Amino acid sequence: MSIDSLRRSARATVSGLPGGFWWLWLSTLVNRTGAFVLTFLSLYLTQELGHSAWFAGLVVALHGLGGVAGSPLGGFLTDRWGRRPTMVSMHLAAASCALLLAFVTSAWGIATVVLLMGIAMQGVRPSINATIADMVPAHEVRRAYALNYWALNLGFAIAAIGGGAAIVLGYRTLFVVDAAATALCALIVFLRLPETRPEAAVDAATGETVGEQKVGILTVLRDAPFRTLVLLNLLVCLVFTAPWIGLPLTMAGEGLGTSAYGVVIAVNGVVIVAFQLLVNKVTDKRSPAMLLTVSSLLFALGTGATALAGSSFAFAATVVVWTIGEMVHVPTNAAATARLAPEHARGRYQGVMGMSWAVAGFVAPIAAGAIVDGPGPDVLWIASAVIGAVAAVGYQTRLRSALADAESDAEATPVVEKVVITGPAPEAANPAPEKVSSPAPVSGS
């Protein structure tokens, strides 16, 4: 492939999206570039403050537990309060927590602050995902989610490298920089990102505002296709989280040191940064059910093969396999969520979906550690492969028709100018008429 063709391909990958999306993309990059707390938290707790490894693991689990509460809270605020104020407030709350960690040293204080940080960091995600679905044309939604995920990983790679180099300044300095970067992210959103929450529907005959149907978490969970999507995503998230706990322990059992694990796990970030745009181009316009099925099988293959690995190169190869699955799955799942969600409830749907990630972030580390200490790492990897395969079967047998129907409905929705509101949408007991203010997201994710 020539340089010109590569340049044209790259231009096509990033072109055609609204300016507001790129401000959101920039805020994600800035936020993740300064994301030092979670990366170095366990080292800070054990090496700097002298806490046990058990306590460090508990604190990290508390961050995931906070996300279980933060995700539905963020979804509710996104739909009722607005996308932009939710993003700004959650970013500022996370910045405050990062700053507090630079000064709080008591065990209870650290645990409380990390729990609150989990609520804030997970609480912002529904507003980000809903904003993308609001402002990006339906057929470009998956590409937009993939680009935003690319920014997240690019920023994380920069943070890991920069944080490792700057650790000589002290952990507390890194936490202050994290707080500053998150506050800058909030400032970008406040100054440059418009509010995108759709305006309440208006009755064409009377000109009066028509309230949307009230939607709560139970209402969302009664949506059978979406409930299935959430449960299958939970399975995939459990498989995705397992290597972050089990891989270093497995490699240590093979006589490989910490430095070898650092190199192997760095492959994850390198592959995403280098190939996310290419993967996005290859998967563009593909069936969402097929993409979710393939990504689940890649997770199953990559984690299952870890049981057979015995060298750094072999472990790195397994990371490449499940990383490709990650690059396919994350934007596809986010776009499928947006596609199944009613326009006025996008935040709540994204919030419930975010709970599956948070639950996995809390459960998987504990379960993986227990399995490695008990039956052994091979059992962990075999179980991961089985769970990934079950998820793949589920996507193909339980969601293929539902996602295809949602895609067809989205393509049939007329495209009209989008409008935004600054106050909460009125609610009514009766469902609103068919919405036509903007196209629903299509597959492609």
Coordinates of C-alpha atoms in Angstrom, one line a residue:
M1 CA 0.0 0.0 0.0
S2 CA 1.4 3.4 -1.0
I3 CA 1.9 6.4 1.3
D4 CA -0.8 8.3 -0.5
S5 CA -3.3 5.5 -0.1
L6 CA -2.5 5.3 3.6
R7 CA -2.9 9.0 3.9
R8 CA -6.3 8.9 2.1
S9 CA -7.4 6.0 4.4
A10 CA -6.4 7.9 7.5
R11 CA -8.2 11.0 6.3
A12 CA -11.3 9.1 5.6
T13 CA -11.2 7.5 9.0
V14 CA -11.2 10.9 10.8
S15 CA -13.2 13.0 8.4
G16 CA -16.9 13.9 8.4
L17 CA -17.5 14.2 12.1
P18 CA -18.9 17.4 13.7
G19 CA -16.6 19.8 15.4
G20 CA -18.2 19.2 18.8
F21 CA -17.1 15.6 18.7
W22 CA -13.5 16.6 18.3
W23 CA -13.7 18.9 21.4
L24 CA -15.0 15.9 23.3
W25 CA -12.3 13.7 21.8
L26 CA -9.7 16.3 23.0
S27 CA -11.2 16.3 26.5
T28 CA -10.9 12.5 26.6
L29 CA -7.2 12.7 25.5
V30 CA -6.3 15.4 28.0
N31 CA -8.1 13.5 30.8
R32 CA -6.4 10.2 30.1
T33 CA -3.0 11.8 29.5
G34 CA -3.0 12.8 33.2
A35 CA -4.6 9.6 34.5
F36 CA -2.0 8.6 37.1
V37 CA -4.0 7.7 40.1
L38 CA -5.2 4.2 39.1
T39 CA -2.0 3.4 37.3
F40 CA 0.2 3.9 40.3
L41 CA -2.3 3.6 43.2
S42 CA -1.3 0.1 44.3
L43 CA 2.5 1.0 44.2
Y44 CA 1.7 4.1 46.2
L45 CA -0.2 2.2 48.9
T46 CA 2.4 -0.5 49.3
Q47 CA 5.7 1.2 48.6
E48 CA 5.0 4.7 49.8
L49 CA 2.6 4.2 52.7
G50 CA 3.5 0.7 53.7
H51 CA 0.1 -0.9 53.4
S52 CA -0.3 -4.6 52.5
A53 CA -0.9 -5.9 49.0
W54 CA -4.3 -7.2 50.3
F55 CA -5.3 -3.6 51.3
A56 CA -4.2 -2.3 47.9
G57 CA -6.3 -4.9 46.2
L58 CA -9.3 -4.0 48.4
V59 CA -8.9 -0.3 47.6
V60 CA -8.8 -1.0 43.8
A61 CA -11.9 -3.1 44.2
L62 CA -13.6 -0.2 46.0
H63 CA -13.0 1.9 42.9
G64 CA -15.0 -0.7 40.9
L65 CA -17.7 -0.8 43.5
G66 CA -18.1 3.0 43.3
G67 CA -18.6 2.6 39.6
V68 CA -21.5 0.3 40.2
A69 CA -23.3 3.2 41.9
G70 CA -21.8 6.0 39.7
S71 CA -22.9 4.6 36.4
P72 CA -26.7 4.7 36.9
L73 CA -26.3 8.0 38.8
G74 CA -24.5 9.5 35.8
G75 CA -27.1 8.0 33.4
F76 CA -30.0 9.6 35.4
L77 CA -28.3 13.0 35.6
T78 CA -27.4 12.8 31.9
D79 CA -31.0 12.6 30.9
R80 CA -32.6 14.8 33.5
W81 CA -29.9 17.5 34.1
G82 CA -28.1 17.4 30.8
R83 CA -25.0 16.0 29.2
R84 CA -22.6 18.9 29.7
P85 CA -23.4 19.7 33.3
T86 CA -23.1 16.1 34.2
M87 CA -19.7 15.8 32.5
V88 CA -18.4 19.0 34.1
S89 CA -19.5 18.1 37.6
M90 CA -18.3 14.5 37.5
H91 CA -14.9 15.6 36.1
L92 CA -14.5 18.2 38.8
A93 CA -15.5 15.6 41.5
A94 CA -12.9 13.2 40.1
A95 CA -10.3 16.0 40.1
S96 CA -11.1 16.8 43.7
C97 CA -10.6 13.2 44.7
A98 CA -7.3 12.9 42.9
L99 CA -6.1 16.1 44.7
L100 CA -7.3 14.7 48.1
L101 CA -5.3 11.5 47.5
A102 CA -2.2 13.6 47.5
F103 CA -2.8 14.6 51.1
V104 CA -5.0 11.9 52.8
T105 CA -2.9 9.1 54.3
S106 CA -5.2 7.3 56.7
A107 CA -6.5 3.9 55.5
W108 CA -10.2 4.8 55.9
G109 CA -9.6 8.2 54.3
I110 CA -7.9 6.7 51.2
A111 CA -10.6 4.0 50.9
T112 CA -13.4 6.6 51.1
V113 CA -11.7 8.9 48.5
V114 CA -11.1 6.0 46.0
L115 CA -14.7 4.9 46.4
L116 CA -15.9 8.4 45.6
M117 CA -13.5 8.6 42.7
G118 CA -15.0 5.4 41.3
I119 CA -18.5 7.0 41.5
A120 CA -17.3 10.1 39.7
M121 CA -15.2 8.5 37.0
Q122 CA -17.8 6.0 36.1
G123 CA -20.6 8.6 36.4
V124 CA -19.2 10.7 33.6
R125 CA -19.2 7.9 31.0
P126 CA -23.0 7.8 30.2
S127 CA -22.9 11.5 29.4
I128 CA -20.0 11.1 27.1
N129 CA -21.5 8.2 25.2
A130 CA -24.9 9.9 25.1
T131 CA -23.3 13.1 23.7
I132 CA -21.7 11.1 20.9
A133 CA -25.0 9.4 20.0
D134 CA -26.7 12.9 20.0
M135 CA -24.3 14.8 17.8
V136 CA -22.9 12.2 15.4
P137 CA -24.9 11.0 12.3
A138 CA -26.4 7.6 12.9
H139 CA -24.2 5.8 10.4
E140 CA -21.0 7.2 11.9
V141 CA -21.7 6.4 15.6
R142 CA -19.5 3.3 15.8
R143 CA -16.6 5.1 14.1
A144 CA -17.0 8.0 16.6
Y145 CA -17.0 5.6 19.6
A146 CA -13.9 3.9 18.2
L147 CA -12.1 7.2 17.7
N148 CA -12.9 8.3 21.3
Y149 CA -11.7 4.9 22.6
W150 CA -8.5 5.4 20.6
A151 CA -8.0 8.8 22.3
L152 CA -8.6 7.2 25.7
N153 CA -5.9 4.6 25.1
L154 CA -3.5 7.0 23.5
G155 CA -3.8 9.2 26.6
F156 CA -3.3 6.2 28.8
A157 CA -0.1 5.2 27.0
I158 CA 1.3 8.7 27.4
A159 CA 0.3 8.7 31.1
A160 CA 2.0 5.3 31.7
I161 CA 5.2 6.4 30.0
G162 CA 5.2 9.9 31.5
G163 CA 4.2 8.8 34.9
G164 CA 6.9 6.2 35.0
A165 CA 9.5 8.8 34.1
A166 CA 8.1 11.4 36.5
I167 CA 7.7 9.1 39.4
V168 CA 11.0 10.5 40.7
L169 CA 9.0 13.6 41.6
G170 CA 6.9 11.6 44.0
Y171 CA 3.5 9.9 43.9
R172 CA 1.7 12.9 45.4
T173 CA 3.0 15.1 42.5
L174 CA 1.5 12.7 40.0
F175 CA -1.8 12.9 41.8
V176 CA -1.8 16.7 41.7
V177 CA -1.0 16.6 38.0
D178 CA -3.9 14.1 37.5
A179 CA -6.2 16.5 39.3
A180 CA -5.1 19.4 37.1
A181 CA -5.5 17.4 33.9
T182 CA -9.0 16.3 34.9
A183 CA -10.0 19.9 35.8
L184 CA -8.6 21.0 32.4
C185 CA -10.8 18.4 30.8
A186 CA -13.9 19.8 32.6
L187 CA -12.9 23.3 31.4
I188 CA -12.7 22.2 27.8
V189 CA -16.2 20.6 28.1
F190 CA -17.6 23.7 29.8
L191 CA -16.2 26.2 27.2
R192 CA -16.4 24.3 23.9
L193 CA -18.9 21.5 24.1
P194 CA -22.6 22.4 23.4
E195 CA -25.4 20.8 25.3
T196 CA -26.9 18.0 23.1
R197 CA -29.8 16.7 25.1
P198 CA -32.7 16.4 22.7
E199 CA -35.6 18.8 23.1
A200 CA -38.9 17.4 24.4
A201 CA -41.3 16.4 21.6
V202 CA -43.9 18.9 20.4
D203 CA -47.4 18.0 19.4
A204 CA -47.7 19.1 15.7
A205 CA -51.4 19.9 16.1
T206 CA -51.4 21.9 19.3
G207 CA -47.8 23.1 19.5
E208 CA -47.7 22.0 23.1
T209 CA -44.8 20.1 24.7
V210 CA -45.4 16.4 25.0
G211 CA -43.6 14.7 27.9
E212 CA -41.6 11.6 27.4
Q213 CA -42.4 8.4 29.1
K214 CA -40.7 8.2 32.5
V215 CA -37.7 5.8 32.4
G216 CA -36.0 4.2 35.4
I217 CA -33.5 1.4 35.8
L218 CA -36.3 -1.2 36.1
T219 CA -37.9 0.2 32.9
V220 CA -34.5 -0.2 31.1
L221 CA -34.0 -3.7 32.4
R222 CA -37.5 -4.7 31.2
D223 CA -36.2 -4.0 27.6
A224 CA -35.5 -7.7 26.8
P225 CA -32.9 -7.2 23.9
F226 CA -31.0 -4.6 25.9
R227 CA -31.1 -6.7 29.0
T228 CA -29.5 -9.5 27.0
L229 CA -26.9 -7.1 25.6
V230 CA -26.0 -6.0 29.2
L231 CA -25.7 -9.6 30.5
L232 CA -23.6 -10.7 27.5
N233 CA -21.4 -7.7 27.9
L234 CA -20.9 -8.6 31.6
L235 CA -19.6 -12.0 30.5
V236 CA -17.2 -10.4 28.1
C237 CA -16.1 -7.8 30.7
L238 CA -15.3 -10.7 33.2
V239 CA -13.1 -12.3 30.5
F240 CA -11.5 -8.9 29.6
T241 CA -10.6 -8.1 33.2
A242 CA -9.1 -11.5 34.1
P243 CA -5.7 -10.9 32.4
W244 CA -5.1 -7.7 34.3
I245 CA -5.1 -9.8 37.5
G246 CA -4.2 -13.3 36.4
L247 CA -1.5 -12.6 33.8
P248 CA 1.2 -11.2 36.1
L249 CA 0.5 -14.0 38.6
T250 CA 0.7 -16.6 35.8
M251 CA 3.9 -15.2 34.4
A252 CA 5.5 -15.1 37.9
G253 CA 4.6 -18.8 38.2
E254 CA 6.6 -19.4 35.0
G255 CA 9.6 -17.7 36.5
L256 CA 9.2 -14.4 34.5
G257 CA 9.8 -11.2 36.5
T258 CA 7.9 -7.9 36.8
S259 CA 9.8 -6.3 34.0
A260 CA 8.7 -9.1 31.6
Y261 CA 5.1 -8.5 32.6
G262 CA 5.5 -4.8 32.0
V263 CA 6.7 -5.3 28.5
V264 CA 3.9 -7.9 27.7
I265 CA 1.0 -5.9 29.0
A266 CA 2.4 -2.8 27.2
V267 CA 1.6 -4.6 24.0
N268 CA -2.1 -4.0 24.8
G269 CA -1.7 -0.2 24.6
V270 CA 0.7 -0.3 21.7
V271 CA -1.6 -2.4 19.5
I272 CA -4.6 -0.2 20.3
V273 CA -2.8 3.0 19.6
A274 CA -1.2 1.7 16.4
F275 CA -4.1 -0.3 14.9
Q276 CA -7.4 1.0 16.3
L277 CA -8.0 3.2 13.2
L278 CA -7.2 0.3 10.9
V279 CA -9.5 -2.1 12.8
N280 CA -12.2 0.6 12.6
K281 CA -11.9 0.8 8.8
V282 CA -12.0 -3.0 8.4
T283 CA -15.1 -3.4 10.6
D284 CA -17.0 -0.5 9.2
K285 CA -20.5 -1.3 8.0
R286 CA -20.3 -4.9 9.4
S287 CA -23.2 -6.5 11.3
P288 CA -23.0 -5.5 14.9
A289 CA -24.0 -9.0 16.1
M290 CA -21.3 -10.5 13.9
L291 CA -18.7 -8.1 15.3
L292 CA -19.7 -8.8 18.9
T293 CA -19.6 -12.5 18.2
V294 CA -16.1 -12.3 16.7
S295 CA -14.8 -10.1 19.4
S296 CA -16.1 -12.6 22.1
L297 CA -14.3 -15.4 20.3
L298 CA -11.1 -13.4 20.2
F299 CA -11.3 -12.9 23.9
A300 CA -11.9 -16.6 24.4
L301 CA -9.0 -17.6 22.2
G302 CA -6.6 -15.1 23.6
T303 CA -7.3 -15.7 27.3
G304 CA -7.6 -19.5 26.8
A305 CA -4.3 -19.7 25.0
T306 CA -2.6 -18.1 28.0
A307 CA -2.8 -21.5 29.7
L308 CA -0.4 -22.8 27.0
A309 CA 2.0 -19.9 27.0
G310 CA 5.4 -20.3 28.7
S311 CA 7.6 -17.5 27.4
S312 CA 7.3 -13.7 27.2
F313 CA 6.8 -13.9 23.4
A314 CA 3.9 -16.4 23.8
F315 CA 2.2 -14.3 26.5
A316 CA 2.6 -11.2 24.3
A317 CA 0.9 -13.1 21.4
T318 CA -2.1 -13.9 23.6
V319 CA -2.4 -10.3 24.6
V320 CA -2.4 -9.3 20.9
V321 CA -5.3 -11.6 20.2
W322 CA -7.6 -10.4 23.0
T323 CA -6.6 -6.8 22.4
I324 CA -8.0 -7.1 18.8
G325 CA -11.2 -8.4 20.4
E326 CA -11.2 -5.4 22.7
M327 CA -10.8 -2.9 19.8
V328 CA -13.8 -4.5 18.1
H329 CA -16.0 -5.0 21.1
V330 CA -15.8 -1.7 23.0
P331 CA -17.1 0.7 20.2
T332 CA -19.5 -1.9 18.9
N333 CA -21.1 -2.5 22.2
A334 CA -21.4 1.3 22.9
A335 CA -23.0 1.9 19.6
A336 CA -25.4 -1.1 20.0
T337 CA -26.4 0.4 23.4
A338 CA -27.1 3.8 21.7
R339 CA -29.0 2.1 19.0
L340 CA -31.4 0.2 21.3
A341 CA -32.0 3.2 23.6
P342 CA -34.9 5.6 23.1
E343 CA -33.6 9.1 22.4
H344 CA -34.8 10.6 25.6
A345 CA -33.3 7.7 27.7
R346 CA -29.8 7.4 26.2
G347 CA -28.1 8.4 29.4
R348 CA -30.0 5.8 31.5
Y349 CA -29.3 3.0 29.0
Q350 CA -25.6 3.9 28.9
G351 CA -25.6 4.1 32.7
V352 CA -27.0 0.6 33.0
M353 CA -24.6 -0.7 30.5
G354 CA -21.8 0.9 32.4
M355 CA -22.8 -1.0 35.5
S356 CA -21.8 -4.2 33.7
W357 CA -18.3 -2.9 33.3
A358 CA -18.2 -1.7 36.9
V359 CA -19.5 -5.0 38.3
A360 CA -16.9 -6.9 36.4
G361 CA -14.2 -4.5 37.6
F362 CA -15.3 -5.3 41.2
V363 CA -15.9 -9.1 40.9
A364 CA -13.2 -10.2 38.4
P365 CA -10.1 -9.2 40.4
I366 CA -11.4 -11.0 43.5
A367 CA -12.5 -14.1 41.6
A368 CA -9.3 -14.2 39.5
G369 CA -7.1 -14.0 42.5
A370 CA -9.0 -16.7 44.3
I371 CA -8.9 -19.0 41.3
V372 CA -5.1 -18.6 40.9
D373 CA -4.5 -19.2 44.6
G374 CA -6.9 -22.1 44.6
P375 CA -7.3 -24.4 41.6
G376 CA -4.5 -22.6 39.7
P377 CA -4.1 -20.2 36.7
D378 CA -4.9 -22.9 34.1
V379 CA -8.4 -23.1 35.5
L380 CA -8.8 -19.3 35.3
W381 CA -7.8 -19.3 31.6
I382 CA -10.0 -22.3 30.7
A383 CA -12.9 -20.7 32.5
S384 CA -12.3 -17.4 30.6
A385 CA -12.3 -19.2 27.3
V386 CA -15.6 -21.0 28.1
I387 CA -17.3 -17.7 29.2
G388 CA -16.1 -15.9 26.1
A389 CA -17.5 -18.7 23.9
V390 CA -20.8 -18.7 25.7
A391 CA -21.0 -14.9 25.1
A392 CA -20.3 -15.4 21.4
V393 CA -23.1 -18.0 21.1
G394 CA -25.4 -15.6 22.9
Y395 CA -24.7 -12.7 20.6
Q396 CA -25.4 -14.9 17.6
T397 CA -28.5 -16.6 18.8
R398 CA -30.2 -14.0 21.1
L399 CA -29.3 -10.6 19.6
R400 CA -28.7 -11.0 15.9
S401 CA -32.4 -10.2 14.9
A402 CA -32.9 -7.5 17.5
L403 CA -29.8 -5.6 16.5
A404 CA -30.6 -6.0 12.8
D405 CA -34.1 -4.6 13.4
A406 CA -32.7 -1.7 15.4
E407 CA -30.3 -0.9 12.5
S408 CA -33.1 -1.0 10.0
D409 CA -35.3 1.3 12.1
A410 CA -32.4 3.7 12.5
E411 CA -31.7 3.8 8.7
A412 CA -35.4 4.5 8.1
T413 CA -35.6 7.4 10.6
P414 CA -35.6 10.7 8.7
V415 CA -32.7 13.0 9.4
V416 CA -33.7 16.5 10.6
E417 CA -31.9 19.2 12.3
K418 CA -31.1 18.4 16.0
V419 CA -32.2 20.8 18.7
V420 CA -31.1 21.1 22.3
I421 CA -32.6 22.3 25.6
T422 CA -31.2 23.8 28.7
G423 CA -33.8 22.7 31.2
P424 CA -35.1 19.3 32.3
A425 CA -37.6 17.7 29.9
P426 CA -41.1 17.4 31.3
E427 CA -42.3 14.0 32.2
A428 CA -45.7 12.4 31.6
A429 CA -47.4 9.2 32.4
N430 CA -48.1 8.4 28.8
P431 CA -45.5 7.5 26.2
A432 CA -44.5 10.2 23.7
P433 CA -45.4 9.9 20.0
E434 CA -42.9 8.6 17.6
K435 CA -39.7 10.7 17.9
V436 CA -38.4 12.4 14.7
S437 CA -36.1 15.0 16.1
S438 CA -32.9 13.1 15.2
P439 CA -31.9 9.7 13.7
A440 CA -31.3 6.9 16.1
P441 CA -27.8 5.4 16.0
V442 CA -27.3 2.6 13.6
S443 CA -25.1 -0.4 13.8
G444 CA -21.7 0.0 12.5
S445 CA -20.4 0.3 16.0

